Short mmCIF file of C-alpha atoms and ligand atoms in Angstrom, two decimals:
data_model
loop_
_atom_site.label_atom_id
_atom_site.label_comp_id
_atom_site.label_asym_id
_atom_site.label_seq_id
_atom_site.Cartn_x
_atom_site.Cartn_y
_atom_site.Cartn_z
CA MET F 18 44.03 -21.43 28.85
CA ALA F 19 41.42 -19.56 31.25
CA GLY F 20 41.09 -21.95 34.40
CA ARG F 21 41.21 -26.26 34.58
CA GLN F 22 39.87 -28.09 31.71
CA THR F 23 37.56 -30.72 32.43
CA ILE F 24 36.71 -33.31 29.45
CA PHE F 25 33.70 -35.89 29.71
CA ARG F 26 34.33 -38.79 27.49
CA GLY F 27 32.63 -40.61 25.79
CA ALA F 28 28.41 -38.97 26.37
CA GLN F 29 25.59 -39.62 24.21
CA ILE F 30 25.52 -35.29 23.41
CA TYR F 31 22.56 -33.63 22.59
CA ASP F 32 23.60 -30.29 21.04
CA GLY F 33 20.37 -28.30 21.88
CA SER F 34 19.38 -27.60 18.44
CA GLY F 35 17.35 -30.88 17.99
CA GLU F 36 19.79 -32.60 15.90
CA ALA F 37 19.84 -36.69 16.64
CA PRO F 38 22.34 -37.15 19.42
CA TRP F 39 26.02 -39.04 18.73
CA MET F 40 28.77 -40.59 20.48
CA GLY F 41 31.93 -38.07 21.41
CA ASP F 42 33.83 -35.98 23.67
CA VAL F 43 33.88 -32.47 24.73
CA GLU F 44 35.69 -30.25 26.47
CA ILE F 45 35.08 -26.98 28.83
CA ALA F 46 37.85 -25.04 30.37
CA GLY F 47 37.06 -21.58 32.36
CA GLU F 48 33.50 -20.77 31.24
CA ARG F 49 33.35 -22.29 27.75
CA ILE F 50 32.85 -24.57 25.99
CA ILE F 51 36.09 -25.72 24.18
CA SER F 52 35.95 -28.85 21.85
CA LEU F 53 33.75 -31.22 20.64
CA THR F 54 34.91 -34.14 19.16
CA PRO F 55 34.15 -37.73 18.24
CA PRO F 56 35.63 -40.45 20.79
CA GLY F 57 39.22 -40.23 21.88
CA GLY F 58 39.22 -36.94 19.57
CA ILE F 59 40.36 -35.12 22.66
CA ALA F 60 43.92 -35.38 24.00
CA ALA F 61 44.88 -36.03 27.85
CA ALA F 62 46.31 -33.77 29.87
CA THR F 63 47.87 -33.32 33.26
CA ASP F 64 46.22 -31.79 35.36
CA ALA F 65 42.81 -31.86 33.95
CA ILE F 66 39.34 -33.61 34.85
CA GLU F 67 38.33 -36.41 33.28
CA VAL F 68 34.65 -37.36 33.73
CA ASP F 69 33.56 -40.40 32.58
CA ALA F 70 30.00 -40.04 30.77
CA ALA F 71 29.49 -43.73 29.56
CA GLY F 72 26.21 -44.43 29.15
CA LEU F 73 24.74 -40.44 30.64
CA ALA F 74 24.33 -38.12 27.72
CA LEU F 75 25.26 -34.19 27.92
CA ALA F 76 23.07 -31.19 26.81
CA PRO F 77 22.54 -27.22 27.40
CA GLY F 78 21.55 -26.82 30.68
CA PHE F 79 17.65 -25.99 30.28
CA ILE F 80 16.69 -22.44 30.59
CA ASP F 81 13.58 -22.48 32.53
CA ALA F 82 11.62 -20.27 29.98
CA HIS F 83 8.56 -18.96 31.94
CA THR F 84 9.31 -18.19 35.65
CA HIS F 85 8.27 -16.15 38.93
CA ASP F 86 11.28 -16.82 40.36
CA ASP F 87 12.35 -13.00 40.54
CA ARG F 88 12.49 -12.97 44.84
CA ILE F 89 13.62 -16.73 45.22
CA VAL F 90 16.60 -16.31 42.89
CA LEU F 91 17.86 -13.88 46.27
CA ASP F 92 16.03 -15.21 49.26
CA LYS F 93 16.97 -18.86 48.45
CA PRO F 94 19.56 -18.27 45.85
CA ASP F 95 21.21 -22.45 45.79
CA MET F 96 17.63 -22.59 44.04
CA LEU F 97 17.42 -26.31 44.41
CA PRO F 98 14.47 -26.90 42.74
CA LYS F 99 15.00 -25.74 39.05
CA ILE F 100 19.31 -26.82 39.84
CA SER F 101 18.41 -30.21 40.61
CA GLN F 102 16.41 -30.55 36.92
CA GLY F 103 19.05 -29.07 35.24
CA VAL F 104 18.02 -26.01 34.74
CA THR F 105 21.18 -23.63 34.65
CA SER F 106 19.12 -20.30 33.29
CA VAL F 107 15.56 -18.98 34.42
CA VAL F 108 13.51 -16.17 32.66
CA VAL F 109 12.11 -13.92 35.69
CA GLY F 110 9.17 -11.33 35.85
CA ASN F 111 6.39 -13.20 33.96
CA CYS F 112 2.38 -12.64 33.78
CA GLY F 113 3.25 -8.08 34.00
CA ILE F 114 5.02 -9.85 37.63
CA SER F 115 8.06 -8.12 38.30
CA LEU F 116 10.12 -7.32 41.67
CA ALA F 117 11.39 -3.86 39.62
CA PRO F 118 10.88 -1.28 39.25
CA VAL F 119 7.64 -0.65 41.73
CA THR F 120 8.14 -0.80 45.78
CA PHE F 121 5.13 -0.40 47.94
CA GLU F 122 3.48 1.28 51.58
CA ALA F 123 0.99 -1.76 51.76
CA ASP F 124 0.44 -5.35 50.72
CA PRO F 125 0.61 -5.67 46.73
CA PRO F 126 -1.93 -6.33 45.56
CA ALA F 127 -2.64 -9.34 43.54
CA PRO F 128 -0.99 -11.39 41.90
CA MET F 129 1.43 -9.37 42.84
CA ASN F 130 1.25 -11.07 45.92
CA LEU F 131 2.49 -13.75 44.60
CA LEU F 132 6.19 -12.98 44.65
CA GLY F 133 6.15 -11.69 48.07
CA GLY F 134 4.68 -8.63 50.80
CA ARG F 135 5.81 -5.57 50.45
CA GLU F 136 9.13 -5.88 52.41
CA ALA F 137 10.09 -8.16 49.19
CA TYR F 138 9.80 -5.43 46.63
CA GLN F 139 12.91 -2.91 47.15
CA PHE F 140 13.33 -1.98 44.14
CA PRO F 141 12.94 1.09 42.58
CA ARG F 142 14.91 0.89 39.82
CA PHE F 143 16.11 -2.63 37.50
CA ALA F 144 19.93 -1.54 37.83
CA ALA F 145 19.28 -2.52 42.38
CA TYR F 146 17.91 -5.48 40.97
CA ALA F 147 20.73 -6.21 39.56
CA ASP F 148 22.96 -5.17 42.09
CA ALA F 149 21.29 -7.68 44.43
CA LEU F 150 21.30 -10.30 42.16
CA ARG F 151 25.04 -9.97 41.55
CA GLN F 152 25.20 -10.56 46.11
CA SER F 153 23.20 -13.82 46.08
CA ALA F 154 25.00 -15.15 43.61
CA PRO F 155 22.37 -17.29 42.33
CA ALA F 156 22.90 -21.13 41.43
CA VAL F 157 21.56 -20.38 37.82
CA ASN F 158 22.00 -17.67 35.18
CA VAL F 159 19.00 -15.12 35.55
CA ALA F 160 17.61 -13.06 32.48
CA ALA F 161 14.30 -10.71 33.28
CA LEU F 162 11.21 -9.31 32.24
CA ILE F 163 9.92 -6.11 32.95
CA GLY F 164 6.62 -6.71 34.19
CA HIS F 165 3.23 -4.41 32.82
CA SER F 166 1.85 -4.66 35.99
CA ALA F 167 5.03 -3.17 38.11
CA LEU F 168 5.27 -0.44 35.95
CA ARG F 169 1.64 0.40 36.07
CA LEU F 170 1.45 0.21 39.75
CA ALA F 171 4.74 2.48 39.88
CA ALA F 172 3.69 5.18 37.46
CA MET F 173 -0.23 5.26 38.47
CA ARG F 174 -2.27 5.74 41.19
CA ASP F 175 -5.69 3.18 40.23
CA VAL F 176 -4.69 0.89 37.73
CA GLY F 177 -8.18 0.60 37.70
CA ARG F 178 -8.04 2.01 35.06
CA LYS F 179 -5.90 3.24 30.97
CA ALA F 180 -3.00 4.51 31.36
CA ASN F 181 -2.83 8.61 30.94
CA SER F 182 0.01 10.94 28.79
CA ALA F 183 1.92 11.32 31.89
CA GLU F 184 1.87 7.62 32.82
CA LEU F 185 2.13 6.20 29.69
CA ALA F 186 5.71 8.31 29.08
CA GLU F 187 7.01 7.28 32.85
CA MET F 188 6.51 3.50 32.28
CA CYS F 189 7.88 4.20 28.51
CA ALA F 190 11.02 5.95 31.07
CA LEU F 191 10.98 2.99 33.34
CA ALA F 192 11.23 0.96 30.40
CA ASP F 193 13.98 2.26 29.08
CA ALA F 194 16.02 2.24 32.29
CA ALA F 195 15.65 -1.00 32.84
CA MET F 196 16.87 -2.15 29.01
CA ASN F 197 19.88 -0.10 29.36
CA GLU F 198 20.64 -1.47 33.30
CA GLY F 199 19.77 -5.27 31.60
CA ALA F 200 16.65 -7.07 30.83
CA THR F 201 15.67 -9.11 28.44
CA GLY F 202 12.43 -7.12 28.06
CA PHE F 203 8.42 -6.93 28.98
CA SER F 204 5.45 -9.17 30.00
CA THR F 205 2.57 -8.14 30.09
CA GLY F 206 -0.56 -10.45 32.67
CA LEU F 207 -3.77 -8.95 30.84
CA PHE F 208 -5.98 -11.58 32.53
CA TYR F 209 -5.59 -9.82 36.01
CA PRO F 210 -7.32 -7.27 37.49
CA THR F 211 -3.89 -4.73 38.27
CA ASN F 212 -3.48 -4.86 34.20
CA ALA F 213 -6.42 -5.54 32.84
CA ALA F 214 -7.81 -2.33 32.72
CA ALA F 215 -4.65 -2.00 29.50
CA ASP F 216 -5.53 -1.21 26.10
CA GLU F 217 -3.42 -2.84 22.97
CA ASP F 218 -2.58 0.86 22.30
CA GLU F 219 -0.70 0.82 26.51
CA VAL F 220 0.91 -2.35 25.97
CA SER F 221 2.53 -1.89 22.94
CA THR F 222 3.36 1.87 23.04
CA ILE F 223 5.61 0.29 26.08
CA ALA F 224 6.46 -3.01 23.98
CA ALA F 225 7.52 -0.61 20.96
CA ARG F 226 10.12 1.04 23.32
CA PHE F 227 11.57 -2.51 25.02
CA ALA F 228 11.33 -3.53 20.76
CA ARG F 229 13.79 -0.30 20.24
CA GLN F 230 16.37 -2.33 22.30
CA GLY F 231 16.34 -5.27 21.20
CA GLY F 232 13.71 -6.80 23.95
CA ILE F 233 11.29 -9.38 23.52
CA TYR F 234 7.53 -9.53 24.91
CA ALA F 235 5.64 -12.33 26.33
CA THR F 236 2.03 -12.20 27.05
CA HIS F 237 -0.26 -14.18 29.82
CA MET F 238 -2.90 -13.12 27.79
CA ARG F 239 -6.43 -11.82 28.48
CA ASP F 240 -8.63 -14.14 28.08
CA GLU F 241 -7.08 -18.67 27.45
CA PHE F 242 -11.32 -19.81 28.47
CA ASP F 243 -14.15 -19.13 26.00
CA ARG F 244 -12.69 -15.90 24.27
CA VAL F 245 -8.39 -17.67 23.63
CA LEU F 246 -8.68 -17.44 19.68
CA ASP F 247 -9.43 -13.46 20.40
CA SER F 248 -7.04 -13.08 23.25
CA ILE F 249 -4.57 -14.21 20.55
CA ASP F 250 -5.42 -11.79 17.63
CA GLU F 251 -4.87 -9.03 20.53
CA THR F 252 -1.84 -10.56 20.68
CA VAL F 253 -0.33 -10.89 17.68
CA ARG F 254 -2.52 -7.15 16.72
CA THR F 255 -0.73 -6.01 20.17
CA ALA F 256 3.06 -6.78 18.95
CA ASN F 257 2.93 -6.26 15.29
CA ALA F 258 2.37 -2.61 16.37
CA ALA F 259 5.06 -2.18 18.31
CA ASN F 260 7.30 -5.03 16.24
CA ILE F 261 8.20 -6.86 18.53
CA PRO F 262 9.03 -10.34 18.98
CA VAL F 263 6.06 -12.24 21.42
CA VAL F 264 6.21 -15.02 23.68
CA VAL F 265 1.93 -16.79 24.51
CA SER F 266 2.50 -17.39 27.81
CA HIS F 267 0.91 -20.89 29.18
CA HIS F 268 -0.51 -22.08 26.29
CA LYS F 269 -3.49 -23.65 27.30
CA CYS F 270 -7.72 -23.82 26.18
CA ALA F 271 -8.73 -23.40 30.18
CA GLY F 272 -12.56 -24.38 31.02
CA PRO F 273 -14.56 -28.20 30.45
CA ALA F 274 -15.75 -25.82 27.56
CA ASN F 275 -12.93 -24.83 25.23
CA TRP F 276 -11.07 -28.36 25.84
CA GLY F 277 -10.00 -29.50 22.33
CA ARG F 278 -9.64 -25.68 21.20
CA THR F 279 -5.67 -26.10 20.63
CA PHE F 280 -7.21 -27.77 17.01
CA GLU F 281 -8.10 -23.56 16.95
CA THR F 282 -4.98 -22.11 18.11
CA LEU F 283 -2.47 -23.26 17.41
CA PRO F 284 -3.46 -23.31 13.71
CA ARG F 285 -3.77 -19.45 15.18
CA LEU F 286 -0.55 -18.99 16.35
CA GLU F 287 1.24 -21.15 12.99
CA ALA F 288 0.14 -18.30 10.54
CA ALA F 289 0.74 -15.62 12.95
CA ALA F 290 4.49 -17.28 13.41
CA ALA F 291 4.46 -16.52 9.49
CA GLN F 292 4.39 -12.68 9.16
CA HIS F 293 5.93 -12.42 12.96
CA ARG F 294 7.97 -13.86 15.37
CA VAL F 295 5.84 -15.95 17.06
CA ASN F 296 6.68 -18.22 20.26
CA LEU F 297 4.40 -20.19 22.93
CA ASP F 298 5.55 -21.79 26.37
CA VAL F 299 3.92 -25.16 27.83
CA TYR F 300 4.22 -26.99 31.13
CA PRO F 301 3.81 -30.20 30.96
CA TYR F 302 0.74 -31.06 33.70
CA ALA F 303 -3.17 -30.69 32.70
CA ALA F 304 -3.59 -28.83 35.82
CA GLY F 305 -3.01 -24.88 35.92
CA SER F 306 -2.17 -22.17 39.79
CA THR F 307 -2.09 -18.68 40.50
CA ASN F 308 -4.02 -16.80 43.46
CA LEU F 309 -7.58 -18.74 44.07
CA ARG F 310 -9.37 -16.24 41.93
CA MET F 311 -13.53 -16.62 42.79
CA ASP F 312 -13.67 -16.22 39.02
CA LEU F 313 -11.81 -18.87 38.47
CA VAL F 314 -14.15 -21.32 41.47
CA THR F 315 -16.34 -23.53 39.87
CA SER F 316 -17.47 -27.09 40.12
CA ASP F 317 -16.80 -28.07 36.68
CA TYR F 318 -12.78 -29.22 37.48
CA PRO F 319 -10.96 -30.30 40.79
CA ILE F 320 -9.49 -27.41 42.99
CA ARG F 321 -6.86 -27.52 45.47
CA ILE F 322 -5.54 -25.25 47.83
CA SER F 323 -0.88 -23.84 47.55
CA TRP F 324 -1.33 -21.50 50.05
CA SER F 325 -4.29 -19.69 52.52
CA LYS F 326 -3.14 -16.49 54.71
CA PRO F 327 -5.94 -16.80 57.01
CA HIS F 328 -6.15 -20.51 56.66
CA PRO F 329 -3.12 -22.12 56.61
CA GLU F 330 -4.64 -25.44 58.09
CA MET F 331 -6.28 -25.85 54.45
CA THR F 332 -3.07 -26.05 52.53
CA GLY F 333 -2.49 -28.78 50.26
CA ARG F 334 -6.90 -30.49 51.14
CA GLU F 335 -9.63 -30.20 48.03
CA LEU F 336 -11.93 -27.28 47.65
CA SER F 337 -14.89 -29.21 47.97
CA SER F 338 -13.61 -31.04 49.89
CA ILE F 339 -12.87 -27.61 52.84
CA ALA F 340 -16.57 -26.65 51.65
CA ALA F 341 -18.73 -29.90 52.89
CA GLU F 342 -16.66 -29.53 56.09
CA TRP F 343 -17.81 -25.92 56.29
CA GLY F 344 -21.29 -26.33 55.55
CA CYS F 345 -20.86 -23.87 52.93
CA ASP F 346 -20.54 -23.46 48.87
CA LEU F 347 -17.70 -23.56 47.19
CA HIS F 348 -17.54 -19.28 46.98
CA GLU F 349 -17.99 -19.24 50.63
CA ALA F 350 -15.19 -21.58 51.03
CA ALA F 351 -13.25 -19.47 49.16
CA ARG F 352 -13.95 -16.68 50.41
CA ARG F 353 -12.91 -17.79 53.97
CA LEU F 354 -9.78 -18.68 52.54
CA ASP F 355 -8.66 -15.61 50.88
CA PRO F 356 -6.12 -15.04 50.37
CA ALA F 357 -4.43 -18.15 49.09
CA GLY F 358 -3.44 -19.87 46.09
CA ALA F 359 -5.00 -23.10 44.22
CA ILE F 360 -4.43 -25.78 41.78
CA TYR F 361 -6.84 -25.85 38.75
CA PHE F 362 -7.44 -28.68 36.69
CA GLN F 363 -8.31 -26.67 34.37
CA MET F 364 -7.26 -28.30 31.24
CA ASP F 365 -7.42 -31.70 28.90
CA GLU F 366 -4.63 -33.73 28.72
CA ALA F 367 -4.70 -33.73 24.82
CA ASP F 368 -4.31 -30.31 24.86
CA VAL F 369 -1.28 -30.18 26.61
CA ARG F 370 0.13 -32.83 24.54
CA ARG F 371 -0.47 -30.44 20.79
CA VAL F 372 0.36 -27.64 22.44
CA MET F 373 3.84 -29.30 23.81
CA SER F 374 3.56 -30.61 20.10
CA SER F 375 4.14 -27.86 18.11
CA ARG F 376 7.01 -26.29 16.61
CA LEU F 377 6.78 -22.50 18.34
CA ALA F 378 7.10 -24.28 22.38
CA MET F 379 9.21 -23.48 24.76
CA ILE F 380 9.09 -25.24 28.10
CA GLY F 381 8.72 -23.03 30.39
CA SER F 382 7.33 -24.56 33.77
CA ASP F 383 5.34 -22.04 35.44
CA GLY F 384 6.11 -22.62 39.31
CA LEU F 385 5.21 -20.66 42.35
CA PRO F 386 8.57 -21.20 44.59
CA HIS F 387 6.41 -19.75 47.51
CA ASP F 388 3.56 -21.94 47.87
CA ILE F 389 2.99 -23.82 50.92
CA HIS F 390 2.31 -26.44 48.75
CA PRO F 391 3.31 -25.59 44.97
CA HIS F 392 2.64 -27.29 41.79
CA PRO F 393 4.55 -29.82 41.07
CA ARG F 394 5.79 -28.19 37.78
CA LEU F 395 8.52 -26.72 40.16
CA TRP F 396 10.00 -29.11 41.06
CA GLY F 397 9.89 -31.81 37.95
CA THR F 398 8.58 -30.26 35.21
CA PHE F 399 11.59 -30.71 32.60
CA PRO F 400 12.81 -34.61 33.99
CA ARG F 401 8.97 -34.74 33.31
CA VAL F 402 9.06 -33.95 29.78
CA ILE F 403 12.13 -35.82 29.43
CA GLY F 404 11.37 -38.92 30.90
CA HIS F 405 7.67 -39.70 30.42
CA TYR F 406 6.96 -37.15 27.29
CA ALA F 407 9.87 -37.81 25.10
CA ARG F 408 11.32 -41.01 26.13
CA ASP F 409 8.19 -43.41 27.97
CA GLN F 410 5.18 -41.17 26.16
CA LYS F 411 7.14 -40.30 22.73
CA LEU F 412 5.27 -37.95 21.99
CA PHE F 413 8.73 -36.44 20.64
CA PRO F 414 12.16 -37.26 20.27
CA VAL F 415 14.35 -36.72 23.38
CA GLU F 416 16.05 -34.06 20.77
CA THR F 417 13.47 -32.37 20.51
CA ALA F 418 12.34 -32.04 24.19
CA ILE F 419 16.04 -30.41 24.75
CA HIS F 420 15.28 -27.84 21.62
CA LYS F 421 13.07 -27.18 23.11
CA MET F 422 14.10 -26.64 26.46
CA THR F 423 18.23 -25.31 25.19
CA GLY F 424 18.44 -23.85 21.60
CA LEU F 425 15.55 -22.23 21.02
CA THR F 426 14.68 -20.87 24.14
CA ALA F 427 17.99 -18.78 23.98
CA ARG F 428 16.95 -18.34 20.23
CA VAL F 429 13.61 -16.64 21.21
CA PHE F 430 15.03 -14.63 24.28
CA ASN F 431 18.93 -13.71 22.40
CA LEU F 432 20.35 -15.84 25.21
CA ALA F 433 24.15 -14.68 23.89
CA ASP F 434 26.28 -18.15 23.96
CA ARG F 435 23.34 -20.18 25.41
CA GLY F 436 21.56 -23.12 24.03
CA LEU F 437 23.60 -25.24 22.38
CA LEU F 438 26.77 -27.51 22.89
CA LYS F 439 29.24 -25.40 20.69
CA PRO F 440 32.85 -24.13 20.80
CA GLY F 441 32.84 -20.97 22.54
CA ALA F 442 29.74 -21.13 23.91
CA PHE F 443 29.41 -21.21 27.65
CA ALA F 444 29.48 -24.03 30.11
CA ASP F 445 26.17 -24.51 30.68
CA LEU F 446 25.67 -28.19 31.19
CA VAL F 447 23.51 -31.41 31.95
CA LEU F 448 24.79 -34.85 32.04
CA PHE F 449 21.52 -37.54 32.80
CA ASP F 450 20.74 -40.36 32.48
CA PRO F 451 18.79 -40.72 29.14
CA ALA F 452 17.53 -44.37 30.96
CA THR F 453 16.45 -43.66 33.82
CA ILE F 454 15.71 -39.80 33.97
CA ILE F 455 12.14 -38.94 35.31
CA ASP F 456 10.69 -36.47 37.46
CA LYS F 457 8.89 -37.37 41.21
CA ALA F 458 6.73 -34.07 42.45
CA THR F 459 3.10 -34.75 42.46
CA TYR F 460 0.36 -32.89 43.32
CA ASP F 461 0.30 -34.81 46.64
CA VAL F 462 4.36 -34.86 47.44
CA PRO F 463 5.09 -31.20 45.43
CA GLN F 464 8.93 -30.80 46.63
CA ALA F 465 11.02 -33.37 45.78
CA LEU F 466 14.36 -34.66 43.51
CA SER F 467 13.55 -35.50 40.00
CA LEU F 468 15.60 -38.59 39.88
CA GLY F 469 18.39 -39.75 36.35
CA ILE F 470 20.88 -35.96 36.42
CA ALA F 471 24.01 -36.84 37.75
CA ARG F 472 25.84 -33.37 37.07
CA VAL F 473 24.95 -30.22 36.21
CA TYR F 474 27.28 -27.12 35.83
CA VAL F 475 26.89 -23.23 35.09
CA ASN F 476 29.40 -20.95 33.15
CA GLY F 477 31.98 -23.49 33.74
CA ARG F 478 31.85 -24.54 37.47
CA LEU F 479 30.37 -28.06 38.62
CA ALA F 480 27.10 -26.72 40.21
CA PHE F 481 24.82 -29.45 42.03
CA THR F 482 25.39 -33.12 41.57
CA PRO F 483 22.47 -35.48 43.99
CA GLU F 484 25.40 -36.66 45.84
CA GLN F 485 26.73 -33.30 47.27
CA GLY F 486 24.10 -31.51 46.75
CA VAL F 487 24.21 -27.66 45.65
CA ILE F 488 28.13 -27.23 44.88
CA ALA F 489 28.62 -23.86 43.55
CA ARG F 490 26.67 -20.45 42.57
CA ALA F 491 27.81 -19.19 39.08
CA GLY F 492 24.95 -18.10 38.20
CA ARG F 493 24.25 -13.47 36.58
CA LEU F 494 22.13 -12.20 34.76
CA ILE F 495 22.05 -12.66 31.47
CA GLY F 496 20.02 -11.98 28.44
CA GLY F 497 19.86 -8.14 27.05
CA ARG F 498 22.93 -5.66 27.04
CA ASN F 499 24.41 -8.49 29.44
CA ASN F 500 24.99 -10.57 26.03
CA VAL F 501 26.95 -7.34 24.80
CA HIS F 502 28.79 -6.12 28.07
CA GLY F 503 28.60 -8.89 30.48
CA GLU F 504 31.79 -10.29 32.91
ZN1 ZN M 21 0.64 -16.70 34.24
#
């Protein structure tokens, strides 16, 4: 048997399937789970590490279905904002934005600058990114999507139009190579200027290449405001044409005029899911965050600055108060702050709850790890769903919350042997106190450790405790062909 055993005694076991918890013992050795039994079912062994889990819950490590952690897993591989929440795997490359396969001679355009400047983009092939990941050895596992904006900027001189056939062929070749080299799938950000000129044909042609190798498709849709239903229809048509499972990213109905419209969007998604593999991801907050964009600047909802290149001193402040101080209107203030990032309080809490409650919904933080004053979702998403929404607000049972961040996510992204506690699965584990688990990050103090996480294991290694911080960096590239050729 590979490696020393660890035996957890008397844990409340949430196995990730969505079933109710049960009391039991769990044994792991090497990288894998060996057995789960009723209490006392595992014999003591002289050199085994015994963990008294009385009063604690044991679950599969959480999988963050939607991240922009492409660079942070290389630059700050201890991944404290995520592993401290119990996250053991992250899906990177969302919203059409990925670090590979593209390089730049000047600073990259928005939204690619969410991951950094020109120096961040060093990976003309996905294989080079996979190598860098192996070198950096992050604390969490990484499943990687390839962004359509990255492909377009690699293959096209002018991304303001639809790709011609030569450019499309180049993007398809890059897609094939990336899947061969270990990517998990494809993402678009049709809302963004670097991606918006792509039509359904362009998207589905590329998505079909990912589909051929078992990939998945995630999309930040063209419109999450007035035309959100049209965007859902476009998403479903595109995914159908490409014959690829699809995830609607950070589903929302944005802007006060659209509040309440999840009563329309969720049934539309459910109907599509009856015909085709459709899921969605969602973060547990009524504010979104991205670049500061003129078309999102409005007095309809508060806007907070998360970073600004020309005016870093305004970080964390409200746009309206900056405009008042400068004696100008909101748009002029935004122009002066640009390039910048912002937090937009553009959603209705009731919509957020309905989306989270959908059986199609996985939890994804969408955290932005390079922001100076980030949206609190970066540090708080997972404990917030369990502690605030499931335990305190009783929006759904705790086992449902955990399923949405483990078993469901592993199934949707085809992450083999992850997301469930069962013999033979990888020992990605989180031990937490179900009575106290809660997020502490807020819009005012966005970088704060959550409470109630006791121990986190990645690939069988103890990786985090609140007392010791990050102990081990045992993460690796997962998903795609890594499922077959892993280790
Ligand atoms: Zn997005």
